[in-house]
PDB file of C-alpha atoms and ligand atoms in Angstrom:
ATOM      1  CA  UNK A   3      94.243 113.186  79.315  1.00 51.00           C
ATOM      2  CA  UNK A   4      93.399 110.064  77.244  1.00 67.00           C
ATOM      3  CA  UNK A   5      96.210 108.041  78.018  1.00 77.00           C
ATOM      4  CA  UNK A   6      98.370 107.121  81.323  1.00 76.00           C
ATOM      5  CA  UNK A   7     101.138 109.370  80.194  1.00 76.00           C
ATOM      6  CA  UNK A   8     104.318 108.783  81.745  1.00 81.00           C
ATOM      7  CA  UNK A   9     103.196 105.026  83.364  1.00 88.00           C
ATOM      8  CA  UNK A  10     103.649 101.708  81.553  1.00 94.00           C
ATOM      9  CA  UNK A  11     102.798  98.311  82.226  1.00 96.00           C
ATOM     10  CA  UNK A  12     104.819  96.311  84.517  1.00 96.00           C
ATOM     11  CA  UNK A  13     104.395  93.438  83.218  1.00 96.00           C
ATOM     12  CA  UNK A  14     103.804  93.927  79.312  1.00 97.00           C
ATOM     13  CA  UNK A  15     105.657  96.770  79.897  1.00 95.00           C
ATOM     14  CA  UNK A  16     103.713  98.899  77.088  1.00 93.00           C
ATOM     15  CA  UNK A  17     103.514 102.861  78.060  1.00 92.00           C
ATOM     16  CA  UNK A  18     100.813 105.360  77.841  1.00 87.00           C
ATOM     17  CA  UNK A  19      98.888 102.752  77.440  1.00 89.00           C
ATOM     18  CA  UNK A  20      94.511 103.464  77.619  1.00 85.00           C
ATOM     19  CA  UNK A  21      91.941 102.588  79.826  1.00 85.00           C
ATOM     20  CA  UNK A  22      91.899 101.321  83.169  1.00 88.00           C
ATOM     21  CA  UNK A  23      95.137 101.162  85.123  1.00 92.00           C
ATOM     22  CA  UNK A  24      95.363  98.527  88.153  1.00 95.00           C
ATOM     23  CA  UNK A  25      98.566 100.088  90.766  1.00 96.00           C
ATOM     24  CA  UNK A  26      99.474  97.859  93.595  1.00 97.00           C
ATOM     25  CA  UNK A  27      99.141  99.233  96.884  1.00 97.00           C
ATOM     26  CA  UNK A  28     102.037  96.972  98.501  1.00 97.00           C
ATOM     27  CA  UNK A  29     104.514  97.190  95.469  1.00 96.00           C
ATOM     28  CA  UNK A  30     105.806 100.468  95.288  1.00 94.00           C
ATOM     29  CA  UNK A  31     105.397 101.460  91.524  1.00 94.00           C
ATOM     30  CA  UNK A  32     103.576  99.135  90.287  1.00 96.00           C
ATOM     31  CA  UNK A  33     100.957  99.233  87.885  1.00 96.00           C
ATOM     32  CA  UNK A  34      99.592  97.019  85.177  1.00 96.00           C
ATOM     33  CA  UNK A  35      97.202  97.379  82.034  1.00 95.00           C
ATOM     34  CA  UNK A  36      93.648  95.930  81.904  1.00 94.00           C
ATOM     35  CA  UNK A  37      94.516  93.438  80.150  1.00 95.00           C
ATOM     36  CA  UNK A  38      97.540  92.015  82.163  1.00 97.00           C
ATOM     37  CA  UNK A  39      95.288  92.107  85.779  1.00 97.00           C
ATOM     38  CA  UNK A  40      93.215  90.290  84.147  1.00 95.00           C
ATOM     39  CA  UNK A  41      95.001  87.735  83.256  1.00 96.00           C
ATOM     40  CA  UNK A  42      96.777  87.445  86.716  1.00 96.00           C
ATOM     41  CA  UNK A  43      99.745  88.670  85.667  1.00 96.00           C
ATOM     42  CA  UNK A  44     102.087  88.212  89.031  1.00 95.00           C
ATOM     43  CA  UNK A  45     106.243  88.916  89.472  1.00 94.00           C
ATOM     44  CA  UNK A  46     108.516  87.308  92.374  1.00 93.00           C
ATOM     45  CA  UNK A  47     107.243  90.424  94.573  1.00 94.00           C
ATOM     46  CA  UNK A  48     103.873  90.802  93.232  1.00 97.00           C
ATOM     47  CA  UNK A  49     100.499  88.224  94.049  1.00 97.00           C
ATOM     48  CA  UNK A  50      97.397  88.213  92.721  1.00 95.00           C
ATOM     49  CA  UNK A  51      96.358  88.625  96.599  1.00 95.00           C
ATOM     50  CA  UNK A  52      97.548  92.274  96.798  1.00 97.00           C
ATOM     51  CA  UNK A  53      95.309  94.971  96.837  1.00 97.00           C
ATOM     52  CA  UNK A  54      94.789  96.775  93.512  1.00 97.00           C
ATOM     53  CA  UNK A  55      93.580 100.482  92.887  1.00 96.00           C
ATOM     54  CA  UNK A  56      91.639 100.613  89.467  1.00 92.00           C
ATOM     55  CA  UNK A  57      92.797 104.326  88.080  1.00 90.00           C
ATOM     56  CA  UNK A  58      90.979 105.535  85.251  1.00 81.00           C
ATOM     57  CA  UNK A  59      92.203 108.464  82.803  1.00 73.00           C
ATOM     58  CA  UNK A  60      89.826 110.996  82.463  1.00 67.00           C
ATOM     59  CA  UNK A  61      88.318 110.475  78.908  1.00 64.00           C
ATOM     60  CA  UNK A  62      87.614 107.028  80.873  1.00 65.00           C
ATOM     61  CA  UNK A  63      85.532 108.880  83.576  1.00 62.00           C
ATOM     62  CA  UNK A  64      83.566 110.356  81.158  1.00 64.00           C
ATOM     63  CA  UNK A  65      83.153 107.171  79.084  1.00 63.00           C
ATOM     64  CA  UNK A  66      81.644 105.217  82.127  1.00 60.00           C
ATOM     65  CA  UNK A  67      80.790 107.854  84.750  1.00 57.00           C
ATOM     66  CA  UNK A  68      78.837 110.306  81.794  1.00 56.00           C
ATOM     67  CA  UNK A  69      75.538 108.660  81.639  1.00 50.00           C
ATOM     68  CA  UNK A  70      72.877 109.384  83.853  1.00 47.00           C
ATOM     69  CA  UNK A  71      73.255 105.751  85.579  1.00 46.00           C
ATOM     70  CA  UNK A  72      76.214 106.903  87.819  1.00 46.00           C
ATOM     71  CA  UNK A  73      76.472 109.314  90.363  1.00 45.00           C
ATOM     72  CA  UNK A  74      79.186 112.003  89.429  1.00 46.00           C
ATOM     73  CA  UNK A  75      79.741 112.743  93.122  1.00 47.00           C
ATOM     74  CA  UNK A  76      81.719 109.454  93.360  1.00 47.00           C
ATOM     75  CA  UNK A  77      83.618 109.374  89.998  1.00 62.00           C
ATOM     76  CA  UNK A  78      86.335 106.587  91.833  1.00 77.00           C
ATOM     77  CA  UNK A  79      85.982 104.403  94.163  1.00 90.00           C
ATOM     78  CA  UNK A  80      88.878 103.241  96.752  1.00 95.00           C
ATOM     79  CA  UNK A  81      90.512 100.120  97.064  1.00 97.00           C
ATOM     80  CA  UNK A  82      91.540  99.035 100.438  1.00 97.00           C
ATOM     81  CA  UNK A  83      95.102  98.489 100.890  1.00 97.00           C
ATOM     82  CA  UNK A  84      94.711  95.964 103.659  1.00 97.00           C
ATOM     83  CA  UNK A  85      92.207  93.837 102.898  1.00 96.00           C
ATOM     84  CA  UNK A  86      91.673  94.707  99.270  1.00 97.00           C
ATOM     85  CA  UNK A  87      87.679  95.701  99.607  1.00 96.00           C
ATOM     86  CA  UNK A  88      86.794  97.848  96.641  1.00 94.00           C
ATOM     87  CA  UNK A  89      84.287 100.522  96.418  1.00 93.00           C
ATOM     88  CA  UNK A  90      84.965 103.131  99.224  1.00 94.00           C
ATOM     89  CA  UNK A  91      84.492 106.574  98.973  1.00 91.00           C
ATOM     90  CA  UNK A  92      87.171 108.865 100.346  1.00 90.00           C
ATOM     91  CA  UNK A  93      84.892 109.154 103.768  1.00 90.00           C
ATOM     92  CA  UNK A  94      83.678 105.283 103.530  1.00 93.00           C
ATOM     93  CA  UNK A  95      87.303 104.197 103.286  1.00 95.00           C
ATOM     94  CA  UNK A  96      88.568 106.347 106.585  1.00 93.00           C
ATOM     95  CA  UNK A  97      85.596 104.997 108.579  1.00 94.00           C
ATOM     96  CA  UNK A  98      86.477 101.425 107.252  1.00 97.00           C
ATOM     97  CA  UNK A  99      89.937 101.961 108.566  1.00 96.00           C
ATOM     98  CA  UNK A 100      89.495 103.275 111.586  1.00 93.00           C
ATOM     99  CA  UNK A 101      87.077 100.347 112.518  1.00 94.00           C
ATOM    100  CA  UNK A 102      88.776  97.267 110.872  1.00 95.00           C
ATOM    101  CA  UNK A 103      92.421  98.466 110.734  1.00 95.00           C
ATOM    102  CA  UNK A 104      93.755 100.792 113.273  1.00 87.00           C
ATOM    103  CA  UNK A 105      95.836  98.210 114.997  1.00 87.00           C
ATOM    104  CA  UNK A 106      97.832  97.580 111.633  1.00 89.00           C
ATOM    105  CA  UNK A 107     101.306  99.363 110.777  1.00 88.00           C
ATOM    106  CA  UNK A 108     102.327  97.617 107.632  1.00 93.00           C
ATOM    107  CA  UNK A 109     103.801 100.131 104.790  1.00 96.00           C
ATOM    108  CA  UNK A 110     100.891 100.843 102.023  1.00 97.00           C
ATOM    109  CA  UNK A 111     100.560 103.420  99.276  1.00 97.00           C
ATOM    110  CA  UNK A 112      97.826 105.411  99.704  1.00 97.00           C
ATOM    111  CA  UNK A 113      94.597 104.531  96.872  1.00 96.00           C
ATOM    112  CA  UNK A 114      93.223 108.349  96.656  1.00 94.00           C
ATOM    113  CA  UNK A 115      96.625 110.148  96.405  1.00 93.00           C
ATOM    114  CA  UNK A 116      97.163 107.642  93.493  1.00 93.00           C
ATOM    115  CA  UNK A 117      93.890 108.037  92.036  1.00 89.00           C
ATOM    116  CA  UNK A 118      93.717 111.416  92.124  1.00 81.00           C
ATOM    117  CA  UNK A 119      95.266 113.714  89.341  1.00 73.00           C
ATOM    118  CA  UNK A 120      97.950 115.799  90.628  1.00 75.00           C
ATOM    119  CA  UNK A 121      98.509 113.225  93.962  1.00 80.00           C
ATOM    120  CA  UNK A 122     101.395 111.654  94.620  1.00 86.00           C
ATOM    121  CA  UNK A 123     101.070 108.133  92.559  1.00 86.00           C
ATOM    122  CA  UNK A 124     103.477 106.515  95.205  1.00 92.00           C
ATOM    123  CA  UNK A 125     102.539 108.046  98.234  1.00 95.00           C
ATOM    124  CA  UNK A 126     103.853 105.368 100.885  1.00 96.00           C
ATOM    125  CA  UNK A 127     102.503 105.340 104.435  1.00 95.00           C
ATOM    126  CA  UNK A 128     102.857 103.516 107.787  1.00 94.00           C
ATOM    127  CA  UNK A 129      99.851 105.045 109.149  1.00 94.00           C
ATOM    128  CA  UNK A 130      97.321 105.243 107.086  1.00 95.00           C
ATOM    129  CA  UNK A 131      94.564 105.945 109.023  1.00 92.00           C
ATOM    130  CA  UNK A 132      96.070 108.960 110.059  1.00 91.00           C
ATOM    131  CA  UNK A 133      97.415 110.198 106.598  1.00 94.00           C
ATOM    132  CA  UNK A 134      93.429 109.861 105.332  1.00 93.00           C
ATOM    133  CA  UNK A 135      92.603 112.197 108.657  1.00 89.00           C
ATOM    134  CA  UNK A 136      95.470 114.722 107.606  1.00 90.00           C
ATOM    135  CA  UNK A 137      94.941 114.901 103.701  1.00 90.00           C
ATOM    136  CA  UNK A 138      91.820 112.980 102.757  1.00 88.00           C
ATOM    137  CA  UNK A 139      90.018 114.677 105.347  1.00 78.00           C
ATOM    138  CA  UNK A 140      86.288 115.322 102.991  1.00 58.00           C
ATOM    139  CA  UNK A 141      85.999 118.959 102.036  1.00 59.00           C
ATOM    140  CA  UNK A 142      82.130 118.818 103.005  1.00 52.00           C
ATOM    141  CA  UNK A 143      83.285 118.417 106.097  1.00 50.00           C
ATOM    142  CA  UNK A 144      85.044 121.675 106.820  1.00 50.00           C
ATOM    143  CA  UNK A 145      81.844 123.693 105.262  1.00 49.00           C
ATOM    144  CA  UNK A 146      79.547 122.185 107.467  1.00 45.00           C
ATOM    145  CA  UNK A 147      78.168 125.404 109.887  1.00 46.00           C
TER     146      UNK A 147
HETATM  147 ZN1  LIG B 201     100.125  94.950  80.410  1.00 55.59          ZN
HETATM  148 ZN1  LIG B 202     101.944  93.922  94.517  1.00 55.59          ZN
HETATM  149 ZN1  LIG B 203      90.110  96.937 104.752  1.00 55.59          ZN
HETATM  150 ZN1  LIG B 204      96.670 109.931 100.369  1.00 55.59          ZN
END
């Protein structure tokens, strides 16, 4: 997979379009090109102050994860949905919130089901801490004797 087949640009509105895909995590299904986040591209629903989740294809992951300068046992990091802090790991992010945003109910898409290839790009949840308990739970958890 060398394209985002199936996705295009909300606001350019090209499809399949290559390298890195930005999806809102408050807008449901919406996702923008590289070159459109970057220039602050924004709709009547949509801010700039939103949390994003960068999503790369996988010739991408290669491209910037295949050199010996990156660990390959964190090939995408999580966005936030609340606050928008980047660079969580599926275990980071659950600590994170649990700690800083238990008390909060607002409706978010979840960042790893929409990262990860075969998730569900638009998976929308009250309760997000406990949807990262139920499905994000980290598999070296579970093997641990
Ligand atoms: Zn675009
Ligand atoms: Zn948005
Ligand atoms: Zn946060
Ligand atoms: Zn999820």
């Amino acid at each position: 997979m060398s394209r985002h087949e199936g996705v295009s640009c909300d606001a350019c509105l090209k499809g399949n379009f290559r390298g890195r895909r930005y999806k809102c995590l408050i807008c449901y299904d919406y996702d923008l090109c590289a070159s459109c986040y970057e220039s602050g591209a924004t709709t009547t629903r949509h801010t700039t102050d939103h949390p994003m989740q960068c999503i790369l294809t996988r010739v991408d992951f290669d491209l910037y994860y295949g050199g010996e300068a990156f660990s390959v046992e964190q090939p995408q990091s999580f966005t936030c949905p609340y606050c928008g802090k980047m660079g969580y790991t599926e275990t980071s992010l659950q600590e994170h919130v649990t700690s800083e945003h238990a008390e909060t109910s607002t409706e978010v898409i979840c960042p790893i089901c929409a990262a990860l290839p075969g998730g569900d790009p638009n998976h929308v949840t009250d309760d997000f801490a406990a949807h990262l308990t139920l499905e994000h739970r980290a598999p070296r958890d579970l093997i641990s004797f």
